[in-house]
Coordinates of C-alpha atoms in Angstrom, one line a residue:
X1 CA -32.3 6.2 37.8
X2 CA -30.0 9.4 37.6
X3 CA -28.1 8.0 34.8
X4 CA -31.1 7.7 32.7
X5 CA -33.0 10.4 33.9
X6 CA -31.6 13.1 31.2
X7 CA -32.5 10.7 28.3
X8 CA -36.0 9.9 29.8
X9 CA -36.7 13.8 30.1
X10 CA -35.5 14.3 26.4
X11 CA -38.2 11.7 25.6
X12 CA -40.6 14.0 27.4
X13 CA -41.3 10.8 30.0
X14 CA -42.3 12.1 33.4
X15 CA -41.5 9.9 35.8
X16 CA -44.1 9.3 38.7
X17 CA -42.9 7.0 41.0
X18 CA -39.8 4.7 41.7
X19 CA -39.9 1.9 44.0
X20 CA -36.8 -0.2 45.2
X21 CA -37.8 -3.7 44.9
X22 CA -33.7 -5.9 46.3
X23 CA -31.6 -4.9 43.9
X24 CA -34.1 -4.0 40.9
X25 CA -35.9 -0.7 40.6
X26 CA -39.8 0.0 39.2
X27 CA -40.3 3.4 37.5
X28 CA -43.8 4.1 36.7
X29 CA -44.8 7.1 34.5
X30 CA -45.6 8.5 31.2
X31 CA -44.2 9.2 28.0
X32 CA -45.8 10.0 25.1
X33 CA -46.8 7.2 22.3
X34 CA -44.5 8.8 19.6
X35 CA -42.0 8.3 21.7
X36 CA -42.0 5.2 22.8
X37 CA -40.7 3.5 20.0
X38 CA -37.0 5.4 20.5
X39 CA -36.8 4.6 24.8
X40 CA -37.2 0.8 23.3
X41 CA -34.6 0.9 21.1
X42 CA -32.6 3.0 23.7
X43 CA -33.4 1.3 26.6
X44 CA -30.9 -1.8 26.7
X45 CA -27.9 0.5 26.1
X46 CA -29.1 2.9 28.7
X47 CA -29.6 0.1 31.3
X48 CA -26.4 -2.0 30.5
X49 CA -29.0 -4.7 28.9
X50 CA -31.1 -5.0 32.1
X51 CA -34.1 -2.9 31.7
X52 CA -37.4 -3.8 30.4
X53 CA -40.4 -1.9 29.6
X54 CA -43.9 -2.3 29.7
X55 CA -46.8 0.0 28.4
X56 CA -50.0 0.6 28.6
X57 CA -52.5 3.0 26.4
X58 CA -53.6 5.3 29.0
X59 CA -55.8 8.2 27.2
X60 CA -55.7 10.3 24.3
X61 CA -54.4 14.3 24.2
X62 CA -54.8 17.4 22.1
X63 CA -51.4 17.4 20.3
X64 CA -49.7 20.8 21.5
X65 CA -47.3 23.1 18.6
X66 CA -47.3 21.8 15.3
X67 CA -49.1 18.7 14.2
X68 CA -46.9 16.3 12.7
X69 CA -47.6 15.2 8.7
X70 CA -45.4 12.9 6.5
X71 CA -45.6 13.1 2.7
X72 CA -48.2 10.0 1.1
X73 CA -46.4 6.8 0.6
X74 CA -49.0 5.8 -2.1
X75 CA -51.3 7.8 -4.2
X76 CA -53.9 10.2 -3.3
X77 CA -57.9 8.8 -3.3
X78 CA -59.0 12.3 -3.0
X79 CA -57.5 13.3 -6.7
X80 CA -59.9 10.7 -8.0
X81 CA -58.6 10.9 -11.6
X82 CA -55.3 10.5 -10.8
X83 CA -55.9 7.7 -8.4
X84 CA -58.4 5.7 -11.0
X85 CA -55.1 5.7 -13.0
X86 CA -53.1 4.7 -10.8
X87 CA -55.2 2.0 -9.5
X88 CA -56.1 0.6 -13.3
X89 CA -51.6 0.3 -13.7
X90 CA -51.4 -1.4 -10.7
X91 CA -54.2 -4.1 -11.6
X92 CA -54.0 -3.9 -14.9
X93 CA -52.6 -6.9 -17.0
X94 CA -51.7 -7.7 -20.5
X95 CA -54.3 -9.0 -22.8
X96 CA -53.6 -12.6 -23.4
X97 CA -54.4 -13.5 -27.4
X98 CA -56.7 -17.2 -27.8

């Protein structure tokens, strides 16, 4: 566990107990959804390929500091105009002549 222990801390996991099962060892704790994500794609290099995870949703918390955003990856339904235009492109096709 030490060797991982920095990166799980920088993940903001607390760890809440460790059990010694033979030669494998159970960590059970939290880490924050967001973050969850980045230990599964770090976990198999910080374990030497032998780790696995498991999670469970456990409960919902106020966000502390900033809220996180991220810019719109489509167009904006609350500037109707601009969205009806949008929208009308997107669907819109050529008129076909009889």
């Amino acid at each position: 566990i030490e060797p991982i222990q920095p990166d799980l801390v920088r993940l903001r996991a607390v760890t809440q107990r460790s059990v010694n099962r033979g030669s494998s060892r159970f960590l059970e704790g939290e880490i924050p959804a967001a973050r969850v994500h980045e230990l599964r794609q770090q976990l198999p290099s910080l374990t030497h390929g032998e780790g696995l995870l498991e999670c469970a949703f456990d409960r919902y918390q106020p966000a502390r500091g900033t809220i996180p955003t991220r810019p719109r990856s489509d167009h904006n339904p609350l500037d109707r105009k601009e969205y009806l235009l949008q929208v009308e492109r997107r669907v819109s096709r050529p008129a076909t002549k009889p």
